[in-house]
Amino acid sequence: GTPYLQTGDLDGDGNLEIVVIVHCTYGNQGSVLVWDNQGELKASLTRNTHLLGCLLIPADQKNQLDIITGNRFESIIRLGLENDQLVLRTKATNTRGISILGLIDLPDSKSPHDAIGIITQDRDGQGRILDRNFKIIGTYQDNPRKFFRRVMTGSRDGHPSFILHGSKLGSIILEANPLTMAIFFARLLGNPRLLVLAGLGLGLILALLIWLMIRRHGTQSSPRALQETNGLLHLKERRLHLLEDLEVSNHGAMAPLRSLRRLLWMLDAVQSGVGVNPNLVARMKEIWQDCHEDALPRLINILERARLAEVSDSVVDESLASLCRINEALTQLNNENFTADSVNSHLAQLHKEEKSTEALLQSLRRQVSEYFRTPLSSVLEKVMRANQVILEETGVTVQTGMAAMMSSGETDLQQPAQALACRMDADELGFILDNLVGNACRAMNSAPRRDLRITWQPANGLIKIEVTDTGIGIATEDHQRVLEPGFSTRPGGGLGLPKSQRLLKKYGGHLSIKHSKPGQGTTFSLVVP
């Protein structure tokens, strides 16, 4: 994992120690490691979460230093070295996670201990400057959903300053005295050599800006609306992939929790009196390892991508916190070698957190599913309204309805099966149906009878939609070829059907020709979940 390294005298003995914070060492764990100046490991501490940042600040005891670090889930901690052991001195919580960035000198402090501020930031981009006891003494706001990784600190003319690298502005300079920068540049320009260098640099910058403006006006840039649409398309893709990850197994449980549930079954058996034996412990350790190496990291990755998909930050936060507690309980179980006593002490909490995580993931899945819940009736109504003029001009008679009702003669043009909903994007389903209706109208231009029939039938979690026309039909040898890019029986065609097939496959559906012969019309069948 990503290391953070500092050196300082932690125990006040006059010798430097080397402090390393490892972001992630195993599964969802981070570690604090302290070596002496001879390279011997002096103390270590494992935390059941990823750790972000490492700072050393003066301790309460004279000539000693304490370690500051934070984690991506909930807290910032201050650790001290006592008798070659790392002990927790202070802790503060924040549900948005904390990244430790750097230190800044605070002016007008009453004592040297109070003269140091700690720079932090959480996932919302909320920056806080804390004192050594984690009391907030200042705030700033920057890019949400992004932890900074680097801070440069220093001073100019005795005034403290620091620079945050990686913000949406490239970098931010914060200072106690804003006049410091003006004084710095004034002195810089007072040096003739530096003045020449500054002039050359300014000239290069102006030349670059002019070149960029010429290039921008010389090329056709994408309209803003198109850029926004592309952003929405990327968001749809992220949400669709998230929905696939949040799959539900055959017995209705969330698939990513499968390994954890198997381990809980074994722990239940131990608690019910089966007894602990070496073979059972070995098997539980195998599943425990699978949880740490695959299941829990996979769940964390899913939740982080849920945040990028802009689904529900509150559910993501609760889920991450629940996973952190599960990870802590599992780590303790493993450390205690899955004894009967350890199982009895941790099993109730694991069941509680597993049920909580299950409910949160189910809630997340429902929220994502809502983005792809498309009422068939509203899409059909929109497609028919868009094609109303061409249908009237070509004299096409339209029938729509449930397949079973239409076969029995109970047709009703206003009966659109309100309850039926497809699991796909409304615009993409609209494109597919609009393309089929448009193709049908063109195929019936010279037909003596012009009937368009659209039917649907739900079965086994799928909706089968058929679009039938009485047009010129398609030769049997061309049934597969019309679904291939570039092939068409008319000039300028060959794109709509292949794109429709590609869109349906993305959602687990498909498009095919059910029936078509020259002079006998065509029936297209599309299946959507």
Short mmCIF file of C-alpha atoms in Angstrom, two decimals:
data_model
loop_
_atom_site.label_atom_id
_atom_site.label_comp_id
_atom_site.label_asym_id
_atom_site.label_seq_id
_atom_site.Cartn_x
_atom_site.Cartn_y
_atom_site.Cartn_z
CA GLY A 1 0.00 0.00 0.00
CA THR A 2 0.92 3.69 -0.14
CA PRO A 3 3.54 4.53 2.58
CA TYR A 4 3.86 7.79 4.51
CA LEU A 5 7.24 8.30 6.24
CA GLN A 6 8.45 10.68 8.94
CA THR A 7 11.48 10.78 11.26
CA GLY A 8 11.62 12.20 14.79
CA ASP A 9 12.40 11.53 18.44
CA LEU A 10 9.22 9.86 19.70
CA ASP A 11 10.42 8.81 23.16
CA GLY A 12 12.71 11.73 24.03
CA ASP A 13 15.91 9.67 24.33
CA GLY A 14 17.82 11.87 21.88
CA ASN A 15 17.75 9.31 19.03
CA LEU A 16 15.58 9.54 15.93
CA GLU A 17 12.89 6.99 15.18
CA ILE A 18 11.53 6.20 11.72
CA VAL A 19 7.71 6.25 11.49
CA VAL A 20 5.94 4.63 8.53
CA ILE A 21 2.17 4.70 7.98
CA VAL A 22 1.10 2.04 5.48
CA HIS A 23 -2.21 2.88 3.79
CA CYS A 24 -3.27 -0.77 3.32
CA THR A 25 -1.31 -3.86 4.31
CA TYR A 26 -3.82 -6.71 4.16
CA GLY A 27 -7.47 -6.66 3.22
CA ASN A 28 -8.82 -3.47 4.73
CA GLN A 29 -6.02 -2.90 7.28
CA GLY A 30 -3.55 -0.08 7.69
CA SER A 31 -0.43 -0.18 9.86
CA VAL A 32 1.70 2.17 11.94
CA LEU A 33 5.34 0.97 12.14
CA VAL A 34 8.19 2.47 14.21
CA TRP A 35 11.86 1.56 13.69
CA ASP A 36 14.86 2.73 15.70
CA ASN A 37 17.90 4.33 14.02
CA GLN A 38 19.55 0.90 13.70
CA GLY A 39 16.72 -0.45 11.54
CA GLU A 40 15.15 -2.62 14.26
CA LEU A 41 11.34 -2.69 14.52
CA LYS A 42 10.52 -0.95 17.79
CA ALA A 43 6.68 -0.87 17.83
CA SER A 44 3.76 -1.51 15.48
CA LEU A 45 0.01 -1.08 15.47
CA THR A 46 -2.59 -2.39 13.02
CA ARG A 47 -5.84 -0.49 12.42
CA ASN A 48 -8.83 -2.11 10.74
CA THR A 49 -9.11 0.52 8.04
CA HIS A 50 -7.03 2.31 5.42
CA LEU A 51 -4.79 5.03 6.91
CA LEU A 52 -4.24 8.38 5.21
CA GLY A 53 -1.31 10.64 6.11
CA CYS A 54 1.41 10.86 8.77
CA LEU A 55 2.47 13.84 10.88
CA LEU A 56 4.67 14.26 13.97
CA ILE A 57 3.78 16.95 16.55
CA PRO A 58 5.18 17.83 20.01
CA ALA A 59 3.85 15.54 22.75
CA ASP A 60 2.76 16.57 26.24
CA GLN A 61 6.09 15.27 27.56
CA LYS A 62 9.13 17.41 26.88
CA ASN A 63 11.33 16.52 23.88
CA GLN A 64 8.88 13.81 22.70
CA LEU A 65 6.75 13.63 19.55
CA ASP A 66 3.32 12.13 18.89
CA ILE A 67 2.07 10.57 15.64
CA ILE A 68 -1.04 11.92 13.84
CA THR A 69 -2.85 9.85 11.19
CA GLY A 70 -6.39 9.52 9.84
CA ASN A 71 -8.56 7.00 8.03
CA ARG A 72 -10.92 7.03 5.08
CA PHE A 73 -13.96 6.01 7.11
CA GLU A 74 -14.37 7.84 10.39
CA SER A 75 -11.54 9.14 12.54
CA ILE A 76 -8.28 10.99 13.18
CA ILE A 77 -5.99 9.66 15.94
CA ARG A 78 -2.94 10.79 17.91
CA LEU A 79 -0.55 8.02 19.01
CA GLY A 80 2.34 8.13 21.47
CA LEU A 81 5.31 5.81 22.04
CA GLU A 82 5.54 4.54 25.62
CA ASN A 83 7.80 1.66 26.69
CA ASP A 84 8.15 0.54 23.06
CA GLN A 85 4.35 0.40 22.68
CA LEU A 86 2.11 2.64 20.58
CA VAL A 87 -0.75 3.99 22.72
CA LEU A 88 -3.83 5.99 21.70
CA ARG A 89 -3.74 9.51 23.17
CA THR A 90 -6.60 11.31 21.40
CA LYS A 91 -9.26 10.42 18.82
CA ALA A 92 -11.87 12.46 16.92
CA THR A 93 -14.52 11.17 14.52
CA ASN A 94 -15.88 12.35 11.19
CA THR A 95 -18.22 10.12 9.13
CA ARG A 96 -16.84 11.58 5.87
CA GLY A 97 -13.34 10.20 6.54
CA ILE A 98 -10.18 12.20 7.16
CA SER A 99 -6.99 12.62 5.14
CA ILE A 100 -4.03 14.14 7.02
CA LEU A 101 -2.29 16.68 4.79
CA GLY A 102 0.30 18.67 6.70
CA LEU A 103 1.14 21.14 9.48
CA ILE A 104 0.98 24.92 9.63
CA ASP A 105 2.40 27.35 12.19
CA LEU A 106 -0.34 29.26 13.98
CA PRO A 107 0.36 32.90 14.88
CA ASP A 108 -0.45 34.47 18.26
CA SER A 109 -0.26 31.14 20.12
CA LYS A 110 0.06 31.13 23.91
CA SER A 111 2.56 28.25 24.02
CA PRO A 112 4.76 26.25 21.58
CA HIS A 113 2.38 23.29 21.96
CA ASP A 114 -0.50 25.42 20.65
CA ALA A 115 1.51 26.95 17.78
CA ILE A 116 0.97 24.01 15.40
CA GLY A 117 -2.16 23.45 13.28
CA ILE A 118 -3.08 20.19 11.54
CA ILE A 119 -4.42 20.43 7.96
CA THR A 120 -7.08 17.81 7.06
CA GLN A 121 -9.67 17.16 4.38
CA ASP A 122 -12.63 14.79 4.01
CA ARG A 123 -14.39 13.21 1.01
CA ASP A 124 -16.72 16.22 0.59
CA GLY A 125 -13.73 18.49 0.01
CA GLN A 126 -14.30 20.06 3.43
CA GLY A 127 -10.92 21.14 4.75
CA ARG A 128 -10.31 21.76 8.43
CA ILE A 129 -7.38 23.18 10.36
CA LEU A 130 -7.24 21.55 13.80
CA ASP A 131 -5.22 22.19 16.91
CA ARG A 132 -3.24 19.38 18.59
CA ASN A 133 -6.35 18.30 20.51
CA PHE A 134 -8.39 18.12 17.26
CA LYS A 135 -10.42 21.25 17.95
CA ILE A 136 -11.47 23.04 14.73
CA ILE A 137 -9.82 26.46 14.39
CA GLY A 138 -10.37 27.07 10.67
CA THR A 139 -12.03 25.63 7.53
CA TYR A 140 -11.74 25.77 3.74
CA GLN A 141 -13.66 24.08 0.87
CA ASP A 142 -12.34 22.36 -2.25
CA ASN A 143 -13.03 19.53 -4.67
CA PRO A 144 -15.47 16.92 -3.18
CA ARG A 145 -14.89 13.15 -3.37
CA LYS A 146 -11.13 13.55 -3.52
CA PHE A 147 -8.46 13.19 -0.86
CA PHE A 148 -5.33 15.26 -1.28
CA ARG A 149 -2.08 13.37 -1.07
CA ARG A 150 0.53 16.11 -0.75
CA VAL A 151 1.11 19.34 1.15
CA MET A 152 4.12 21.64 1.00
CA THR A 153 4.59 23.79 4.10
CA GLY A 154 6.92 26.65 4.83
CA SER A 155 7.07 30.36 5.55
CA ARG A 156 7.93 33.63 3.82
CA ASP A 157 9.26 36.48 5.93
CA GLY A 158 8.19 34.64 9.03
CA HIS A 159 4.61 34.18 7.85
CA PRO A 160 3.38 30.54 7.70
CA SER A 161 2.01 29.16 4.45
CA PHE A 162 1.13 25.86 2.84
CA ILE A 163 0.26 24.64 -0.66
CA LEU A 164 -2.29 21.91 -1.40
CA HIS A 165 -1.44 19.90 -4.53
CA GLY A 166 -4.15 18.05 -6.48
CA SER A 167 -7.12 20.41 -6.06
CA LYS A 168 -9.45 21.26 -8.94
CA LEU A 169 -7.52 24.53 -9.30
CA GLY A 170 -4.22 22.68 -9.66
CA SER A 171 -2.90 23.96 -6.33
CA ILE A 172 -4.05 26.30 -3.57
CA ILE A 173 -1.78 28.54 -1.52
CA LEU A 174 -3.12 29.50 1.92
CA GLU A 175 -1.23 31.96 4.08
CA ALA A 176 -1.69 33.70 7.39
CA ASN A 177 -0.70 37.02 5.74
CA PRO A 178 -1.87 37.55 2.11
CA LEU A 179 0.63 40.41 1.68
CA THR A 180 3.50 37.91 1.81
CA MET A 181 3.06 36.91 -1.86
CA ALA A 182 3.02 40.55 -3.00
CA ILE A 183 6.23 41.28 -1.05
CA PHE A 184 7.86 38.14 -2.46
CA PHE A 185 7.18 39.10 -6.09
CA ALA A 186 8.19 42.71 -5.49
CA ARG A 187 11.59 41.54 -4.24
CA LEU A 188 11.82 39.04 -7.08
CA LEU A 189 11.35 41.75 -9.72
CA GLY A 190 13.95 43.94 -8.02
CA ASN A 191 16.70 41.58 -9.21
CA PRO A 192 17.66 42.37 -12.87
CA ARG A 193 18.52 38.80 -13.76
CA LEU A 194 15.32 37.47 -12.26
CA LEU A 195 13.43 40.29 -14.00
CA VAL A 196 14.75 39.07 -17.39
CA LEU A 197 13.78 35.49 -16.55
CA ALA A 198 10.34 36.62 -15.39
CA GLY A 199 9.89 38.59 -18.65
CA LEU A 200 10.83 35.59 -20.75
CA GLY A 201 8.48 33.40 -18.77
CA LEU A 202 5.64 35.90 -19.17
CA GLY A 203 6.32 36.10 -22.92
CA LEU A 204 6.17 32.34 -23.26
CA ILE A 205 2.90 32.24 -21.33
CA LEU A 206 1.35 34.94 -23.56
CA ALA A 207 2.52 33.12 -26.71
CA LEU A 208 1.00 29.89 -25.42
CA LEU A 209 -2.31 31.62 -24.67
CA ILE A 210 -2.44 33.17 -28.15
CA TRP A 211 -1.66 29.79 -29.76
CA LEU A 212 -4.43 28.13 -27.73
CA MET A 213 -6.95 30.83 -28.74
CA ILE A 214 -6.03 30.47 -32.43
CA ARG A 215 -6.32 26.69 -32.20
CA ARG A 216 -9.64 26.94 -30.40
CA HIS A 217 -11.16 29.22 -33.02
CA GLY A 218 -9.61 27.22 -35.85
CA THR A 219 -11.28 23.98 -34.81
CA GLN A 220 -14.90 23.25 -34.22
CA SER A 221 -15.42 22.59 -30.53
CA SER A 222 -18.20 20.36 -29.26
CA PRO A 223 -21.35 22.23 -28.23
CA ARG A 224 -21.90 22.47 -24.49
CA ALA A 225 -25.14 20.52 -24.73
CA LEU A 226 -23.27 17.64 -26.39
CA GLN A 227 -20.62 17.69 -23.68
CA GLU A 228 -23.31 17.56 -21.00
CA THR A 229 -24.99 14.69 -22.80
CA ASN A 230 -21.73 12.77 -22.90
CA GLY A 231 -21.40 13.33 -19.17
CA LEU A 232 -24.86 11.91 -18.63
CA LEU A 233 -24.03 8.93 -20.82
CA HIS A 234 -20.93 8.20 -18.74
CA LEU A 235 -23.05 8.48 -15.60
CA LYS A 236 -25.57 6.00 -17.03
CA GLU A 237 -22.76 3.56 -17.82
CA ARG A 238 -21.38 3.82 -14.28
CA ARG A 239 -24.83 3.20 -12.82
CA LEU A 240 -25.44 0.23 -15.11
CA HIS A 241 -22.12 -1.40 -14.14
CA LEU A 242 -22.99 -0.76 -10.49
CA LEU A 243 -26.33 -2.51 -10.95
CA GLU A 244 -24.53 -5.52 -12.41
CA ASP A 245 -22.16 -5.62 -9.41
CA LEU A 246 -25.07 -5.51 -6.97
CA GLU A 247 -26.40 -8.80 -8.31
CA VAL A 248 -28.80 -10.90 -6.27
CA SER A 249 -28.14 -14.65 -5.90
CA ASN A 250 -30.76 -17.36 -6.48
CA HIS A 251 -31.95 -17.33 -2.86
CA GLY A 252 -32.45 -13.55 -2.89
CA ALA A 253 -29.30 -12.47 -1.02
CA MET A 254 -26.64 -10.06 -2.23
CA ALA A 255 -23.95 -12.03 -4.06
CA PRO A 256 -20.97 -9.94 -2.77
CA LEU A 257 -21.81 -11.09 0.78
CA ARG A 258 -21.63 -14.79 -0.12
CA SER A 259 -18.26 -15.50 1.55
CA LEU A 260 -19.23 -13.70 4.74
CA ARG A 261 -22.49 -15.63 4.96
CA ARG A 262 -20.67 -18.97 4.56
CA LEU A 263 -18.37 -18.05 7.43
CA LEU A 264 -21.36 -17.10 9.59
CA TRP A 265 -22.98 -20.49 8.94
CA MET A 266 -19.87 -22.22 10.29
CA LEU A 267 -19.74 -19.90 13.30
CA ASP A 268 -23.41 -20.68 13.99
CA ALA A 269 -22.54 -24.38 13.97
CA VAL A 270 -19.77 -23.80 16.51
CA GLN A 271 -22.13 -21.86 18.78
CA SER A 272 -24.83 -24.53 18.52
CA GLY A 273 -22.46 -27.12 20.00
CA VAL A 274 -20.72 -28.75 17.03
CA GLY A 275 -17.41 -27.99 18.68
CA VAL A 276 -14.16 -26.52 17.42
CA ASN A 277 -11.62 -28.85 15.81
CA PRO A 278 -8.47 -28.23 13.74
CA ASN A 279 -10.17 -29.08 10.43
CA LEU A 280 -13.06 -26.70 11.10
CA VAL A 281 -10.69 -23.92 12.18
CA ALA A 282 -8.59 -24.44 9.03
CA ARG A 283 -11.72 -24.23 6.87
CA MET A 284 -12.94 -21.09 8.65
CA LYS A 285 -9.52 -19.48 8.17
CA GLU A 286 -9.74 -20.21 4.42
CA ILE A 287 -13.12 -18.48 4.19
CA TRP A 288 -11.88 -15.67 6.45
CA GLN A 289 -8.98 -15.10 4.05
CA ASP A 290 -11.40 -15.05 1.13
CA CYS A 291 -13.45 -12.40 2.95
CA HIS A 292 -10.36 -10.23 3.51
CA GLU A 293 -8.75 -10.68 0.10
CA ASP A 294 -11.86 -10.64 -2.09
CA ALA A 295 -15.25 -10.04 -0.51
CA LEU A 296 -14.60 -6.98 1.68
CA PRO A 297 -12.28 -5.18 -0.81
CA ARG A 298 -14.81 -5.93 -3.56
CA LEU A 299 -17.63 -4.45 -1.47
CA ILE A 300 -15.56 -1.36 -0.68
CA ASN A 301 -14.80 -0.94 -4.39
CA ILE A 302 -18.51 -1.25 -5.22
CA LEU A 303 -19.40 1.41 -2.65
CA GLU A 304 -16.69 3.78 -3.89
CA ARG A 305 -18.05 3.41 -7.43
CA ALA A 306 -21.56 4.00 -6.09
CA ARG A 307 -20.29 7.36 -4.89
CA LEU A 308 -18.92 8.12 -8.38
CA ALA A 309 -22.28 7.06 -9.84
CA GLU A 310 -23.93 9.71 -7.62
CA VAL A 311 -26.49 7.32 -6.18
CA SER A 312 -26.69 7.81 -2.41
CA ASP A 313 -23.84 9.15 -0.29
CA SER A 314 -25.71 8.44 2.96
CA VAL A 315 -26.20 4.73 2.14
CA VAL A 316 -22.57 4.47 1.00
CA ASP A 317 -21.32 6.02 4.25
CA GLU A 318 -23.46 3.72 6.42
CA SER A 319 -22.35 0.68 4.41
CA LEU A 320 -18.65 1.57 4.71
CA ALA A 321 -19.01 2.05 8.46
CA SER A 322 -20.80 -1.31 8.78
CA LEU A 323 -18.07 -3.06 6.74
CA CYS A 324 -15.44 -1.48 8.97
CA ARG A 325 -17.11 -2.99 12.05
CA ILE A 326 -17.40 -6.38 10.32
CA ASN A 327 -13.72 -6.26 9.43
CA GLU A 328 -12.77 -5.42 13.02
CA ALA A 329 -14.81 -8.32 14.44
CA LEU A 330 -13.40 -10.77 11.86
CA THR A 331 -9.84 -9.66 12.65
CA GLN A 332 -10.39 -10.29 16.36
CA LEU A 333 -11.89 -13.71 15.63
CA ASN A 334 -8.86 -14.69 13.59
CA ASN A 335 -6.43 -13.35 16.19
CA GLU A 336 -8.22 -15.44 18.84
CA ASN A 337 -8.03 -18.51 16.55
CA PHE A 338 -11.82 -19.02 16.29
CA THR A 339 -12.20 -20.44 19.77
CA ALA A 340 -15.68 -21.16 21.10
CA ASP A 341 -15.44 -18.21 23.50
CA SER A 342 -14.42 -15.79 20.73
CA VAL A 343 -17.25 -17.06 18.50
CA ASN A 344 -19.77 -16.50 21.29
CA SER A 345 -18.51 -12.96 21.91
CA HIS A 346 -18.45 -11.79 18.28
CA LEU A 347 -21.16 -13.77 16.48
CA ALA A 348 -24.13 -11.60 17.50
CA GLN A 349 -22.41 -8.44 16.30
CA LEU A 350 -21.40 -10.08 13.00
CA HIS A 351 -24.98 -11.19 12.35
CA LYS A 352 -26.25 -7.70 13.14
CA GLU A 353 -23.75 -5.99 10.86
CA GLU A 354 -24.23 -8.55 8.07
CA LYS A 355 -28.01 -7.95 8.12
CA SER A 356 -27.45 -4.21 8.21
CA THR A 357 -25.04 -4.36 5.25
CA GLU A 358 -27.45 -6.63 3.36
CA ALA A 359 -30.31 -4.16 3.89
CA LEU A 360 -28.14 -1.19 2.87
CA LEU A 361 -26.94 -2.92 -0.32
CA GLN A 362 -30.50 -3.92 -1.19
CA SER A 363 -31.54 -0.31 -0.69
CA LEU A 364 -28.67 0.82 -2.91
CA ARG A 365 -29.69 -1.68 -5.59
CA ARG A 366 -33.29 -0.43 -5.51
CA GLN A 367 -32.12 3.14 -5.89
CA VAL A 368 -29.91 2.26 -8.86
CA SER A 369 -32.70 0.17 -10.41
CA GLU A 370 -34.99 3.19 -10.35
CA TYR A 371 -32.71 4.90 -12.88
CA PHE A 372 -33.47 2.05 -15.31
CA ARG A 373 -37.14 1.48 -14.49
CA THR A 374 -38.87 2.49 -17.70
CA PRO A 375 -42.68 2.14 -18.04
CA LEU A 376 -43.32 0.55 -21.42
CA SER A 377 -46.56 2.51 -21.86
CA SER A 378 -44.91 5.94 -21.58
CA VAL A 379 -42.14 5.05 -24.05
CA LEU A 380 -44.65 3.66 -26.59
CA GLU A 381 -46.84 6.72 -26.22
CA LYS A 382 -43.88 9.00 -26.84
CA VAL A 383 -42.74 6.99 -29.91
CA MET A 384 -46.23 6.93 -31.44
CA ARG A 385 -46.64 10.67 -30.85
CA ALA A 386 -43.29 11.36 -32.54
CA ASN A 387 -44.31 9.27 -35.60
CA GLN A 388 -47.91 10.47 -35.76
CA VAL A 389 -47.42 12.63 -38.86
CA ILE A 390 -45.68 9.95 -40.95
CA LEU A 391 -48.24 7.35 -39.86
CA GLU A 392 -51.10 9.58 -40.98
CA GLU A 393 -49.39 10.56 -44.25
CA THR A 394 -48.73 6.93 -45.22
CA GLY A 395 -52.19 5.79 -44.07
CA VAL A 396 -50.87 3.22 -41.57
CA THR A 397 -53.37 1.61 -39.19
CA VAL A 398 -51.87 0.99 -35.73
CA GLN A 399 -52.84 -1.62 -33.15
CA THR A 400 -51.12 -1.92 -29.75
CA GLY A 401 -51.81 -4.07 -26.73
CA MET A 402 -51.04 -7.20 -24.74
CA ALA A 403 -50.45 -10.15 -27.07
CA ALA A 404 -52.89 -12.42 -25.21
CA MET A 405 -55.72 -9.87 -25.34
CA MET A 406 -55.16 -8.99 -28.97
CA SER A 407 -55.19 -12.67 -30.01
CA SER A 408 -58.59 -13.00 -28.33
CA GLY A 409 -59.92 -9.93 -30.13
CA GLU A 410 -60.01 -7.69 -27.04
CA THR A 411 -57.89 -4.92 -28.57
CA ASP A 412 -57.88 -1.50 -26.99
CA LEU A 413 -55.66 1.29 -28.29
CA GLN A 414 -55.79 2.96 -24.87
CA GLN A 415 -54.81 -0.21 -22.98
CA PRO A 416 -51.02 0.16 -22.52
CA ALA A 417 -50.38 -2.21 -19.56
CA GLN A 418 -49.45 0.49 -17.07
CA ALA A 419 -47.77 -1.86 -14.62
CA LEU A 420 -45.16 -3.19 -17.07
CA ALA A 421 -41.71 -1.65 -16.73
CA CYS A 422 -38.48 -2.49 -18.56
CA ARG A 423 -35.09 -2.46 -16.83
CA MET A 424 -33.25 -0.22 -19.24
CA ASP A 425 -32.78 3.43 -20.06
CA ALA A 426 -35.93 5.13 -21.36
CA ASP A 427 -34.14 7.04 -24.15
CA GLU A 428 -32.41 3.88 -25.41
CA LEU A 429 -35.64 1.86 -25.43
CA GLY A 430 -37.31 4.77 -27.20
CA PHE A 431 -34.58 4.77 -29.86
CA ILE A 432 -35.08 1.04 -30.52
CA LEU A 433 -38.88 1.25 -30.84
CA ASP A 434 -38.69 4.45 -32.90
CA ASN A 435 -36.24 2.79 -35.29
CA LEU A 436 -38.50 -0.25 -35.73
CA VAL A 437 -41.60 1.91 -36.29
CA GLY A 438 -39.72 4.08 -38.81
CA ASN A 439 -38.44 1.01 -40.69
CA ALA A 440 -41.97 -0.44 -40.75
CA CYS A 441 -43.42 2.76 -42.23
CA ARG A 442 -40.79 2.84 -44.97
CA ALA A 443 -41.35 -0.86 -45.73
CA MET A 444 -45.09 -0.23 -46.22
CA ASN A 445 -44.79 2.75 -48.59
CA SER A 446 -45.90 0.73 -51.62
CA ALA A 447 -47.86 -2.00 -49.82
CA PRO A 448 -51.58 -2.40 -50.64
CA ARG A 449 -52.37 -2.99 -46.93
CA ARG A 450 -50.63 -0.91 -44.29
CA ASP A 451 -51.08 -2.31 -40.80
CA LEU A 452 -48.67 -1.83 -37.89
CA ARG A 453 -49.13 -4.07 -34.88
CA ILE A 454 -47.17 -3.70 -31.63
CA THR A 455 -47.74 -6.34 -28.95
CA TRP A 456 -46.05 -7.26 -25.69
CA GLN A 457 -46.15 -10.17 -23.28
CA PRO A 458 -44.41 -10.52 -19.87
CA ALA A 459 -42.93 -13.90 -18.89
CA ASN A 460 -40.27 -15.02 -16.37
CA GLY A 461 -38.90 -11.58 -15.63
CA LEU A 462 -38.74 -10.57 -19.30
CA ILE A 463 -40.95 -8.58 -21.63
CA LYS A 464 -41.25 -9.79 -25.20
CA ILE A 465 -42.22 -6.99 -27.60
CA GLU A 466 -43.14 -7.70 -31.23
CA VAL A 467 -43.41 -5.10 -34.00
CA THR A 468 -45.23 -6.44 -37.09
CA ASP A 469 -45.78 -4.69 -40.42
CA THR A 470 -47.35 -5.66 -43.75
CA GLY A 471 -44.50 -4.27 -45.84
CA ILE A 472 -42.17 -5.65 -48.49
CA GLY A 473 -40.49 -8.14 -46.13
CA ILE A 474 -36.89 -9.37 -45.91
CA ALA A 475 -35.37 -12.32 -47.77
CA THR A 476 -34.53 -15.29 -45.50
CA GLU A 477 -30.82 -15.15 -46.30
CA ASP A 478 -30.72 -11.53 -45.10
CA HIS A 479 -32.32 -12.08 -41.67
CA GLN A 480 -28.98 -12.09 -39.83
CA ARG A 481 -27.24 -9.63 -42.13
CA VAL A 482 -29.69 -6.78 -41.43
CA LEU A 483 -28.47 -6.82 -37.80
CA GLU A 484 -24.85 -6.33 -38.91
CA PRO A 485 -23.38 -2.79 -39.16
CA GLY A 486 -23.35 -1.35 -42.66
CA PHE A 487 -25.80 -3.78 -44.28
CA SER A 488 -29.13 -2.43 -45.53
CA THR A 489 -31.66 -3.10 -48.25
CA ARG A 490 -32.11 0.64 -48.77
CA PRO A 491 -29.63 3.49 -49.43
CA GLY A 492 -28.37 5.28 -46.30
CA GLY A 493 -29.45 2.55 -43.90
CA GLY A 494 -27.62 -0.11 -41.95
CA LEU A 495 -27.02 1.62 -38.60
CA GLY A 496 -30.29 1.59 -36.62
CA LEU A 497 -30.78 -2.18 -36.19
CA PRO A 498 -27.15 -2.98 -35.22
CA LYS A 499 -27.21 -0.15 -32.68
CA SER A 500 -30.53 -1.42 -31.30
CA GLN A 501 -29.04 -4.90 -30.93
CA ARG A 502 -26.00 -3.46 -29.15
CA LEU A 503 -28.13 -1.44 -26.72
CA LEU A 504 -30.31 -4.44 -25.86
CA LYS A 505 -27.31 -6.70 -25.24
CA LYS A 506 -26.01 -4.15 -22.74
CA TYR A 507 -29.07 -4.86 -20.59
CA GLY A 508 -29.21 -8.61 -21.21
CA GLY A 509 -31.84 -8.42 -23.98
CA HIS A 510 -31.74 -9.19 -27.67
CA LEU A 511 -33.32 -8.35 -31.04
CA SER A 512 -34.25 -10.84 -33.77
CA ILE A 513 -36.49 -11.33 -36.80
CA LYS A 514 -39.31 -13.68 -35.83
CA HIS A 515 -40.88 -13.86 -39.28
CA SER A 516 -40.27 -12.18 -42.64
CA LYS A 517 -40.66 -13.12 -46.27
CA PRO A 518 -40.67 -10.95 -49.38
CA GLY A 519 -44.17 -9.53 -49.89
CA GLN A 520 -45.47 -10.96 -46.57
CA GLY A 521 -44.32 -8.34 -44.05
CA THR A 522 -41.92 -8.58 -41.12
CA THR A 523 -42.14 -9.26 -37.41
CA PHE A 524 -39.28 -8.02 -35.23
CA SER A 525 -39.03 -9.47 -31.73
CA LEU A 526 -37.14 -7.74 -28.94
CA VAL A 527 -36.72 -9.12 -25.44
CA VAL A 528 -35.90 -6.82 -22.51
CA PRO A 529 -35.55 -7.60 -18.80
#
